[in-house]
Short mmCIF file of C-alpha atoms and ligand atoms in Angstrom, two decimals:
data_model
loop_
_atom_site.label_atom_id
_atom_site.label_comp_id
_atom_site.label_asym_id
_atom_site.label_seq_id
_atom_site.Cartn_x
_atom_site.Cartn_y
_atom_site.Cartn_z
CA MET A 1 96.39 23.60 94.93
CA TYR A 2 95.09 22.33 91.59
CA ARG A 3 97.64 19.59 91.09
CA SER A 4 96.00 16.28 92.06
CA ARG A 5 96.14 15.21 88.40
CA LEU A 6 99.85 15.97 88.25
CA LYS A 7 102.75 14.43 90.08
CA GLY A 8 104.88 16.52 92.42
CA ARG A 9 105.10 20.25 92.96
CA LEU A 10 105.44 22.72 90.15
CA ASP A 11 109.08 23.42 89.36
CA GLU A 12 110.11 26.64 91.09
CA HIS A 13 111.42 28.34 87.92
CA VAL A 14 108.33 27.33 86.02
CA LEU A 15 106.13 28.73 88.78
CA ALA A 16 107.98 32.05 88.62
CA TYR A 17 107.62 32.03 84.84
CA LEU A 18 103.90 31.21 84.97
CA SER A 19 102.91 33.42 87.83
CA SER A 20 100.90 36.57 87.23
CA MET A 21 100.96 37.47 90.93
CA ASP A 22 102.98 40.64 90.27
CA GLU A 23 100.44 42.26 87.99
CA ASP A 24 97.56 40.62 89.85
CA SER A 25 98.06 42.88 92.86
CA SER A 26 95.91 45.46 91.07
CA LEU A 27 93.18 42.83 90.64
CA LEU A 28 93.11 41.64 94.26
CA HIS A 29 90.28 43.93 95.32
CA TYR A 30 88.15 43.09 92.27
CA ASP A 31 88.76 39.38 92.74
CA ILE A 32 87.50 39.56 96.33
CA VAL A 33 84.40 41.62 95.54
CA GLY A 34 83.61 39.39 92.54
CA SER A 35 83.93 36.33 94.77
CA GLU A 36 81.57 37.87 97.33
CA ALA A 37 78.88 38.43 94.70
CA HIS A 38 79.39 34.94 93.29
CA SER A 39 79.09 33.36 96.76
CA ILE A 40 75.92 35.29 97.57
CA MET A 41 74.40 34.01 94.34
CA LEU A 42 75.45 30.44 95.20
CA TYR A 43 73.63 30.80 98.53
CA GLU A 44 70.52 32.34 96.95
CA GLN A 45 70.42 29.45 94.48
CA GLY A 46 70.62 26.89 97.27
CA LEU A 47 74.10 25.72 96.30
CA ILE A 48 75.69 26.61 99.65
CA SER A 49 74.21 27.03 103.11
CA ARG A 50 73.83 30.25 105.03
CA ASP A 51 76.56 29.19 107.44
CA GLU A 52 78.96 28.31 104.61
CA LEU A 53 78.25 31.66 103.00
CA SER A 54 78.98 33.55 106.23
CA ARG A 55 82.28 31.77 106.67
CA ILE A 56 83.31 32.41 103.06
CA LEU A 57 82.30 36.07 103.24
CA SER A 58 84.05 36.61 106.53
CA ALA A 59 87.28 35.15 105.09
CA LEU A 60 86.88 37.32 101.97
CA GLU A 61 86.42 40.41 104.15
CA ASP A 62 89.66 39.49 105.95
CA ALA A 63 91.36 39.07 102.58
CA LYS A 64 90.72 42.79 101.95
CA GLN A 65 93.31 43.46 104.67
CA ILE A 66 96.08 41.46 102.96
CA SER A 67 99.17 43.61 103.40
CA PRO A 68 101.86 44.23 100.78
CA GLU A 69 104.20 41.98 102.83
CA GLU A 70 101.70 39.11 102.82
CA LEU A 71 101.17 39.60 99.11
CA LYS A 72 104.92 39.35 98.58
CA VAL A 73 105.02 35.97 100.31
CA MET A 74 101.99 34.86 98.28
CA ARG A 75 103.86 35.77 95.10
CA GLU A 76 106.31 32.98 95.75
CA ARG A 77 103.59 30.38 96.28
CA TYR A 78 100.79 30.93 93.79
CA GLU A 79 100.24 31.10 90.07
CA ASP A 80 97.75 33.91 90.34
CA VAL A 81 95.52 35.98 92.59
CA HIS A 82 92.57 33.61 92.09
CA GLU A 83 94.50 30.70 93.54
CA ALA A 84 95.91 32.89 96.33
CA VAL A 85 92.50 34.22 97.42
CA GLU A 86 90.82 30.81 97.23
CA THR A 87 93.56 29.22 99.33
CA TYR A 88 93.32 32.07 101.81
CA VAL A 89 89.54 31.51 102.10
CA ILE A 90 89.91 27.73 102.49
CA GLU A 91 92.54 28.22 105.21
CA ARG A 92 90.18 30.47 107.17
CA ALA A 93 86.73 29.11 106.40
CA GLY A 94 87.74 25.46 106.26
CA MET A 95 87.53 23.13 103.27
CA ASP A 96 83.87 22.27 103.95
CA ALA A 97 82.82 25.91 103.40
CA GLY A 98 85.77 27.60 101.63
CA GLY A 99 86.11 24.64 99.28
CA LYS A 100 82.66 25.52 97.89
CA MET A 101 83.50 29.06 96.79
CA HIS A 102 84.75 27.98 93.38
CA THR A 103 81.53 26.08 92.62
CA ALA A 104 80.24 26.82 89.10
CA ARG A 105 83.15 29.13 88.37
CA SER A 106 86.47 28.87 86.60
CA ARG A 107 89.54 31.05 86.69
CA ASN A 108 88.74 31.75 83.05
CA ASP A 109 85.49 33.59 83.68
CA GLN A 110 86.95 34.96 86.92
CA VAL A 111 89.94 36.67 85.33
CA ALA A 112 87.73 38.14 82.61
CA LEU A 113 85.48 39.50 85.37
CA ASP A 114 88.35 41.06 87.33
CA LEU A 115 89.70 42.71 84.20
CA ARG A 116 86.33 44.11 83.22
CA MET A 117 85.84 45.53 86.71
CA LYS A 118 89.28 47.14 86.67
CA ILE A 119 88.94 48.55 83.16
CA ARG A 120 85.55 50.13 83.86
CA ASP A 121 87.14 51.99 86.80
CA ASP A 122 90.13 52.89 84.63
CA ILE A 123 87.83 54.31 81.96
CA THR A 124 86.21 56.56 84.56
CA SER A 125 89.61 57.74 85.84
CA ILE A 126 90.91 58.43 82.33
CA GLU A 127 87.75 60.27 81.32
CA SER A 128 87.99 62.48 84.41
CA ALA A 129 91.67 63.19 83.68
CA ILE A 130 90.81 64.06 80.07
CA LEU A 131 88.07 66.42 81.26
CA ASP A 132 90.53 68.10 83.64
CA LEU A 133 92.90 68.67 80.72
CA ILE A 134 90.06 69.92 78.49
CA ASP A 135 88.99 72.41 81.16
CA VAL A 136 92.52 73.81 81.41
CA LEU A 137 92.72 74.05 77.61
CA LEU A 138 89.45 76.01 77.61
CA LEU A 139 90.65 78.29 80.39
CA ARG A 140 93.88 79.08 78.56
CA ALA A 141 92.00 79.45 75.25
CA GLU A 142 89.78 82.08 76.85
CA GLU A 143 92.87 84.16 77.69
CA CYS A 144 94.38 83.69 74.24
CA VAL A 145 91.53 84.52 71.85
CA ASP A 146 93.50 87.53 70.61
CA ALA A 147 96.95 85.91 70.74
CA VAL A 148 97.66 85.97 66.99
CA MET A 149 100.15 83.49 65.58
CA PRO A 150 101.04 81.89 62.28
CA MET A 151 99.54 78.45 61.70
CA TYR A 152 101.62 75.82 59.97
CA THR A 153 101.15 73.22 57.29
CA HIS A 154 104.22 71.21 56.25
CA LEU A 155 105.78 73.14 59.15
CA GLN A 156 105.76 76.25 56.94
CA HIS A 157 103.70 79.38 57.59
CA ALA A 158 100.22 78.67 56.25
CA GLN A 159 97.46 81.01 57.45
CA LEU A 160 97.22 83.33 60.41
CA GLY A 161 95.46 82.01 63.45
CA SER A 162 95.32 82.41 67.21
CA PHE A 163 96.71 80.39 70.09
CA SER A 164 93.19 79.80 71.41
CA HIS A 165 92.25 78.18 68.10
CA TYR A 166 95.17 75.79 68.49
CA LEU A 167 94.20 74.87 72.07
CA LEU A 168 90.56 74.32 71.08
CA ALA A 169 91.60 71.88 68.36
CA TYR A 170 93.11 69.63 71.02
CA ALA A 171 90.09 70.04 73.29
CA ASP A 172 87.96 68.69 70.42
CA MET A 173 90.29 65.73 69.83
CA LEU A 174 90.14 64.92 73.53
CA PHE A 175 86.32 65.07 73.47
CA ARG A 176 86.42 62.39 70.79
CA ASP A 177 88.73 60.33 73.01
CA ILE A 178 86.01 60.49 75.67
CA GLU A 179 83.36 59.44 73.16
CA ARG A 180 85.46 56.43 72.18
CA LEU A 181 85.94 55.44 75.83
CA GLU A 182 82.24 55.87 76.52
CA SER A 183 81.30 53.50 73.78
CA CYS A 184 84.00 51.07 74.97
CA TYR A 185 82.56 51.27 78.52
CA ALA A 186 79.25 49.86 77.33
CA ARG A 187 81.01 46.78 75.94
CA VAL A 188 83.27 46.39 78.99
CA ASN A 189 80.49 46.65 81.54
CA LEU A 190 79.12 43.13 81.01
CA SER A 191 79.67 40.22 83.36
CA PRO A 192 81.34 37.04 82.05
CA LEU A 193 80.85 35.16 85.34
CA GLY A 194 78.95 31.88 85.18
CA ALA A 195 80.43 30.98 81.80
CA SER A 196 82.70 28.60 83.70
CA ALA A 197 85.77 27.32 81.83
CA ILE A 198 84.19 27.65 78.37
CA GLY A 199 80.88 25.77 78.29
CA GLY A 200 78.68 26.89 81.19
CA THR A 201 77.56 24.73 84.10
CA SER A 202 74.92 22.14 85.00
CA LEU A 203 74.45 23.84 88.37
CA PRO A 204 71.51 26.27 88.71
CA VAL A 205 73.45 29.57 88.68
CA ASP A 206 71.86 32.97 88.12
CA ARG A 207 74.28 34.88 85.94
CA GLU A 208 72.13 38.02 85.79
CA ARG A 209 71.99 38.19 89.58
CA VAL A 210 75.80 38.27 89.87
CA ALA A 211 75.93 40.88 87.11
CA SER A 212 73.46 43.10 88.90
CA LEU A 213 75.14 42.71 92.32
CA LEU A 214 78.38 43.95 90.74
CA GLY A 215 76.81 46.85 88.84
CA PHE A 216 77.16 45.38 85.35
CA ASP A 217 74.60 46.37 82.72
CA SER A 218 74.16 42.76 81.64
CA ILE A 219 76.13 39.57 80.92
CA VAL A 220 78.38 38.39 78.09
CA GLU A 221 75.97 35.73 77.00
CA ASN A 222 77.89 33.11 75.00
CA SER A 223 80.16 31.19 77.37
CA ILE A 224 82.93 30.81 74.76
CA ASP A 225 82.83 34.53 74.02
CA ALA A 226 82.68 35.42 77.73
CA THR A 227 85.85 33.49 78.59
CA SER A 228 88.00 33.86 75.51
CA SER A 229 87.31 37.29 73.98
CA ARG A 230 89.66 40.14 74.74
CA ASP A 231 88.42 42.66 72.18
CA PHE A 232 87.41 44.87 75.12
CA ILE A 233 91.10 45.09 76.04
CA LEU A 234 92.13 45.87 72.48
CA GLU A 235 89.48 48.55 72.29
CA PHE A 236 90.56 50.09 75.58
CA CYS A 237 94.25 50.03 74.61
CA SER A 238 93.62 51.46 71.16
CA SER A 239 91.51 54.23 72.59
CA LEU A 240 94.28 55.12 75.07
CA CYS A 241 96.81 54.82 72.29
CA ILE A 242 94.93 57.46 70.27
CA THR A 243 94.88 59.73 73.33
CA MET A 244 98.65 59.28 73.70
CA LEU A 245 99.12 60.12 70.03
CA ASP A 246 97.11 63.33 70.54
CA LEU A 247 99.29 64.18 73.53
CA SER A 248 102.47 63.38 71.63
CA ARG A 249 101.57 65.87 68.91
CA MET A 250 100.81 68.55 71.46
CA ALA A 251 104.07 67.73 73.22
CA GLU A 252 105.95 68.10 69.95
CA ASP A 253 104.35 71.49 69.18
CA ILE A 254 105.07 72.83 72.64
CA MET A 255 108.69 71.65 72.49
CA LEU A 256 109.18 73.20 69.08
CA TRP A 257 107.52 76.46 70.05
CA SER A 258 109.54 76.72 73.24
CA SER A 259 112.82 76.55 71.31
CA THR A 260 114.85 79.77 71.15
CA GLU A 261 114.14 80.05 67.43
CA PHE A 262 110.35 80.10 67.86
CA ASN A 263 110.06 81.50 71.38
CA TYR A 264 106.23 81.37 71.25
CA VAL A 265 105.85 79.70 74.63
CA GLU A 266 107.94 78.93 77.68
CA LEU A 267 107.58 76.11 80.16
CA PRO A 268 107.56 77.02 83.83
CA ASP A 269 110.87 76.08 85.49
CA GLU A 270 109.30 73.49 87.75
CA LEU A 271 108.18 71.47 84.75
CA THR A 272 111.58 71.32 83.11
CA SER A 273 114.88 69.64 83.75
CA THR A 274 118.43 70.88 83.26
CA SER A 275 121.84 69.71 82.14
CA SER A 276 124.59 68.47 84.41
CA VAL A 277 127.14 70.35 82.32
CA MET A 278 125.52 73.19 80.34
CA PRO A 279 124.40 75.76 82.89
CA GLN A 280 121.98 77.54 80.52
CA LYS A 281 119.84 74.49 79.81
CA LYS A 282 116.10 74.28 80.37
CA ASN A 283 115.01 71.00 78.83
CA PRO A 284 111.38 69.99 78.22
CA CYS A 285 112.06 66.48 79.55
CA PRO A 286 108.48 65.60 80.65
CA LEU A 287 107.30 66.33 77.12
CA GLU A 288 110.10 64.30 75.59
CA LEU A 289 109.13 61.35 77.77
CA MET A 290 105.49 61.80 76.81
CA ARG A 291 106.50 61.65 73.14
CA ALA A 292 108.47 58.46 73.81
CA ARG A 293 105.70 56.91 75.90
CA ALA A 294 103.30 57.40 73.00
CA SER A 295 105.63 55.06 71.12
CA THR A 296 105.63 52.64 74.04
CA MET A 297 101.84 52.66 73.77
CA LEU A 298 102.04 51.68 70.12
CA GLY A 299 104.10 48.71 71.25
CA VAL A 300 101.58 47.88 73.98
CA LEU A 301 98.72 47.89 71.48
CA ALA A 302 100.67 45.83 68.95
CA ALA A 303 101.59 43.32 71.67
CA ALA A 304 97.97 43.06 72.86
CA MET A 305 96.75 42.46 69.32
CA GLY A 306 99.56 39.99 68.73
CA ILE A 307 98.44 37.92 71.72
CA VAL A 308 94.92 37.56 70.36
CA ARG A 309 95.95 37.04 66.73
CA ALA A 310 95.18 33.46 65.62
CA LEU A 311 94.72 32.31 69.22
CA PRO A 312 92.53 29.22 69.22
CA SER A 313 89.03 29.91 70.59
CA GLY A 314 88.67 29.30 74.30
CA TYR A 315 91.03 30.38 77.05
CA SER A 316 94.76 29.91 76.50
CA ARG A 317 97.38 31.06 78.97
CA ASP A 318 98.65 33.53 76.36
CA LEU A 319 95.78 35.78 77.46
CA GLN A 320 97.42 36.25 80.85
CA GLU A 321 100.21 38.22 79.19
CA GLY A 322 97.66 40.84 78.09
CA LYS A 323 96.95 41.90 81.65
CA ARG A 324 100.23 43.71 82.25
CA LEU A 325 99.75 45.50 78.95
CA VAL A 326 96.40 46.91 80.04
CA PHE A 327 97.90 48.08 83.32
CA ASP A 328 100.83 49.73 81.51
CA ALA A 329 98.45 51.40 79.06
CA PHE A 330 96.40 52.85 81.88
CA ARG A 331 99.38 54.07 83.90
CA ILE A 332 101.15 55.69 80.94
CA THR A 333 98.04 57.48 79.72
CA TYR A 334 96.78 58.56 83.12
CA GLU A 335 100.14 59.99 84.19
CA SER A 336 100.63 61.72 80.84
CA LEU A 337 97.23 63.41 81.06
CA ILE A 338 98.07 64.78 84.51
CA ILE A 339 101.45 66.12 83.32
CA MET A 340 99.95 67.67 80.19
CA LYS A 341 97.34 69.43 82.29
CA GLN A 342 100.09 70.95 84.44
CA ILE A 343 102.05 71.99 81.37
CA VAL A 344 99.12 73.67 79.64
CA SER A 345 98.10 75.35 82.84
CA GLY A 346 101.58 76.76 83.53
CA LEU A 347 102.57 77.55 79.94
CA ILE A 348 103.90 81.09 79.51
CA VAL A 349 102.45 82.42 76.25
CA LYS A 350 104.70 84.92 74.46
CA ARG A 351 102.15 86.92 72.52
CA LYS A 352 104.66 89.45 71.27
CA SER A 353 106.89 86.83 69.64
CA MET A 354 103.85 85.21 68.07
CA LEU A 355 102.57 88.52 66.76
CA ASP A 356 106.02 89.50 65.44
CA ALA A 357 106.20 86.22 63.55
CA ALA A 358 102.68 86.77 62.21
CA GLU A 359 103.56 90.29 61.06
CA ARG A 360 106.79 89.18 59.38
CA SER A 361 104.97 86.31 57.71
CA TYR A 362 103.55 85.93 54.21
CA ALA A 363 100.78 83.90 55.85
CA ILE A 364 98.48 86.85 55.19
CA ALA A 365 98.67 86.04 51.45
CA LEU A 366 95.42 84.06 51.31
CA ASP A 367 93.57 86.86 53.12
CA VAL A 368 94.83 89.33 50.48
CA ALA A 369 93.76 86.98 47.67
CA GLU A 370 90.30 86.67 49.22
CA GLN A 371 90.00 90.46 49.30
CA LEU A 372 90.50 90.39 45.54
CA VAL A 373 87.92 87.64 45.18
CA GLN A 374 85.49 89.81 47.16
CA ARG A 375 86.02 92.47 44.49
CA GLY A 376 85.11 90.06 41.71
CA MET A 377 88.48 88.59 40.66
CA ALA A 378 88.60 84.85 39.85
CA PHE A 379 90.30 83.02 42.73
CA ARG A 380 92.84 81.40 40.41
CA VAL A 381 93.91 84.85 39.09
CA ALA A 382 94.07 86.25 42.62
CA HIS A 383 96.19 83.25 43.70
CA ARG A 384 98.66 83.87 40.87
CA LEU A 385 98.76 87.60 41.48
CA VAL A 386 99.45 87.32 45.20
CA GLY A 387 101.95 84.52 44.50
CA ALA A 388 103.82 86.89 42.18
CA LEU A 389 103.74 89.60 44.87
CA VAL A 390 105.16 87.22 47.50
CA ALA A 391 107.90 86.07 45.11
CA TYR A 392 108.87 89.71 44.48
CA ALA A 393 108.74 90.66 48.16
CA HIS A 394 110.77 87.62 49.14
CA ALA A 395 113.40 88.34 46.47
CA HIS A 396 113.68 91.90 47.76
CA ASN A 397 113.68 90.84 51.39
CA LYS A 398 110.52 92.77 52.21
CA GLY A 399 107.20 92.09 53.85
CA LEU A 400 104.04 92.42 51.72
CA LYS A 401 103.04 95.60 53.51
CA GLU A 402 106.47 97.12 52.88
CA LEU A 403 106.03 97.05 49.09
CA SER A 404 105.98 100.55 47.62
CA MET A 405 103.86 101.66 44.62
CA GLU A 406 106.98 101.25 42.53
CA ASP A 407 107.49 97.69 43.82
CA LEU A 408 103.86 96.84 43.05
CA ASN A 409 104.17 98.17 39.51
CA SER A 410 107.24 96.08 38.81
CA ALA A 411 105.85 92.98 40.54
CA LEU A 412 102.56 93.20 38.62
CA HIS A 413 103.89 93.88 35.14
CA GLU A 414 102.13 90.91 33.47
CA PRO A 415 99.17 91.94 31.27
CA LEU A 416 96.90 89.70 33.39
CA TYR A 417 97.44 92.00 36.39
CA ARG A 418 97.10 95.30 34.50
CA ASP A 419 95.69 98.16 36.57
CA THR A 420 95.65 96.22 39.80
CA ALA A 421 98.55 98.00 41.57
CA GLU A 422 96.36 100.72 43.13
CA LEU A 423 93.79 98.20 44.31
CA ILE A 424 96.50 96.00 45.82
CA ALA A 425 98.08 99.00 47.54
CA SER A 426 94.77 99.88 49.17
CA ILE A 427 94.12 96.28 50.22
CA LEU A 428 97.62 95.92 51.66
CA SER A 429 97.26 99.13 53.62
CA SER A 430 94.07 97.83 55.23
CA VAL A 431 95.24 94.32 56.18
CA SER A 432 96.90 93.30 59.41
CA PRO A 433 96.93 90.00 61.30
CA GLU A 434 94.14 91.21 63.60
CA VAL A 435 92.02 92.47 60.71
CA SER A 436 92.53 89.18 58.87
CA LEU A 437 91.23 87.19 61.80
CA SER A 438 88.26 89.46 62.31
CA ARG A 439 87.34 89.00 58.65
CA ARG A 440 87.37 85.22 58.82
CA SER A 441 83.71 84.35 58.86
CA SER A 442 83.51 80.59 58.37
CA LYS A 443 82.27 78.42 61.21
CA GLY A 444 85.17 76.99 63.22
CA SER A 445 87.65 79.68 62.11
CA PRO A 446 89.99 81.62 64.42
CA ASN A 447 87.77 84.73 64.28
CA PRO A 448 87.75 85.96 67.91
CA ARG A 449 83.94 85.96 68.11
CA GLU A 450 83.86 82.46 66.72
CA GLN A 451 86.47 81.47 69.29
CA GLU A 452 84.32 82.82 72.10
CA ARG A 453 81.30 80.92 70.82
CA MET A 454 83.33 77.72 70.54
CA ILE A 455 84.80 78.08 74.01
CA HIS A 456 81.37 78.59 75.50
CA ALA A 457 79.92 75.57 73.69
CA ARG A 458 82.81 73.39 74.82
CA LYS A 459 82.49 74.48 78.43
CA GLU A 460 78.89 73.31 78.33
CA ARG A 461 79.93 70.06 76.71
CA SER A 462 82.57 69.44 79.35
CA LYS A 463 80.01 70.05 82.09
CA GLY A 464 77.66 67.58 80.43
CA TYR A 465 80.33 64.88 80.29
CA ARG A 466 81.36 65.51 83.90
CA GLY A 467 77.75 65.07 84.97
CA MET A 468 77.50 61.86 82.99
CA VAL A 469 80.74 60.41 84.39
CA SER A 470 79.90 61.30 87.98
CA THR A 471 76.34 59.96 87.72
CA ARG A 472 77.69 56.69 86.44
CA GLU A 473 80.39 56.59 89.13
CA GLU A 474 77.84 57.32 91.87
CA ARG A 475 75.51 54.63 90.58
CA LEU A 476 78.30 52.06 90.62
CA GLU A 477 79.50 53.17 94.05
CA HIS A 478 75.96 52.88 95.34
CA THR A 479 75.58 49.34 93.94
CA LEU A 480 78.89 48.22 95.39
CA ALA A 481 78.08 49.85 98.74
CA SER A 482 74.79 47.89 98.80
CA LEU A 483 76.73 44.70 98.09
CA GLN A 484 79.09 45.57 100.93
CA ASP A 485 76.13 46.14 103.30
CA MET A 486 74.71 42.81 102.26
CA VAL A 487 78.05 41.12 102.90
CA LYS A 488 78.29 42.76 106.35
CA SER A 489 74.81 41.63 107.33
CA LEU A 490 75.48 38.09 106.09
CA VAL A 491 78.76 37.88 107.99
CA MET A 492 77.18 38.95 111.31
CA ARG A 493 74.75 36.21 111.98
N1 LIG B 1 96.30 33.66 85.72
C1 LIG B 1 95.40 33.44 84.63
C2 LIG B 1 95.25 34.71 83.82
O1 LIG B 1 95.63 35.72 84.30
C3 LIG B 1 94.06 33.03 85.14
C4 LIG B 1 93.32 32.03 84.35
C5 LIG B 1 94.03 30.75 84.30
N2 LIG B 1 93.23 29.71 83.81
C6 LIG B 1 93.75 28.53 83.54
N3 LIG B 1 92.96 27.62 83.17
N4 LIG B 1 95.03 28.30 83.67
O2 LIG B 1 94.79 34.72 82.70
#
């Protein structure tokens, strides 16, 4: 369609190589709606007549019915969805009307528009999926406030904690993922249309009018920036990449803890896969794939950044390659969030195994040392004393609470620890995992009361975000519904 400058048809292999029709199917709807708003503006600015507008809009409305089969045929004929839709409109509305649709517009500002419209919807879908996962985490946390377990650093027992505390940590990370997406939304929700190929137009367009018809907050002002910047894609992909990294760490924990050796949690059967040969197998395959897809996301982000790196200013066809990356990023993250929600919701929590591990653990050591600090001992002395106790207990294959008076006397023979055996015996007799947690008093600790406060605060926060997302969604739906009404009334003359 655009080849009057060039001789002959585009080589068929080159067309297949150039074409973005495959990934463009997810932009079809946005391309049509964007073209409707653009055409209305052209009419309002006196650039096309009322009759031409009606014919264009009626063809665009028909284009909304393009079936998957028709799209397949179009794939073999066009370089991209913009060319396909324009040709479709010209075929129906005639060249005298349809041929005016692309006035004061370029595929460069058009593709940026389509992408921005798709990504703002994607952000809303991802935020809602994150909130669904957060709500399940909070629900499970509520049940697990008193599910004591060892916490790990370096994958070694560190301090005692609770399963709720673990779940809440991920809820907080996911809240930050929402914050990042929210701030990204503000930069995505700007209209590039009217920037033309790179340098604007001599025709009297109203860029703000198109922006407002399509529910954008404003425009991307500079026409070079509007057509050639893709930082909004990089930002979106990196935000999703961070979410996938969060999910991959959760996936890893759950896989580890569902192993026979840990036995802290179990996945419901319907979320696991088995072996074709080993009849006993219950494999956490969805979590393994999530872990791997987090790596795919790293590749997606690196590829997206690589496309923009050192690209000359202005549109280059390289940018087309970024589209499929954005669509992959969305699909991977969205699907993973849904699966993780199901996993957290169905997870069988084995409190007894967790408690047994906590009771067998030396992870209570810091709590014992802090008891000594409370009685006036310097922390560094308490640290050394309890370290010596643990070394003795470990060498004698005992737990701290199993140490007899005799053990304590031999473990604490250094002059520095003189006369502490009785005190230690009384402290050890009073400590237990539950007591340790109830004594933790710092803000954000696994103390059960603190857990309840945190869960409550996060439930409120989740409600607030849901309200914000749905208000924004409703506002956009309302704007687009008004545009649709306008289109309908302009079509029926
Ligand atoms: N298919 C292109 C893309 O997805 C559209 C813009 C093409 N512009 C151009 N001047 N060739 O990025």
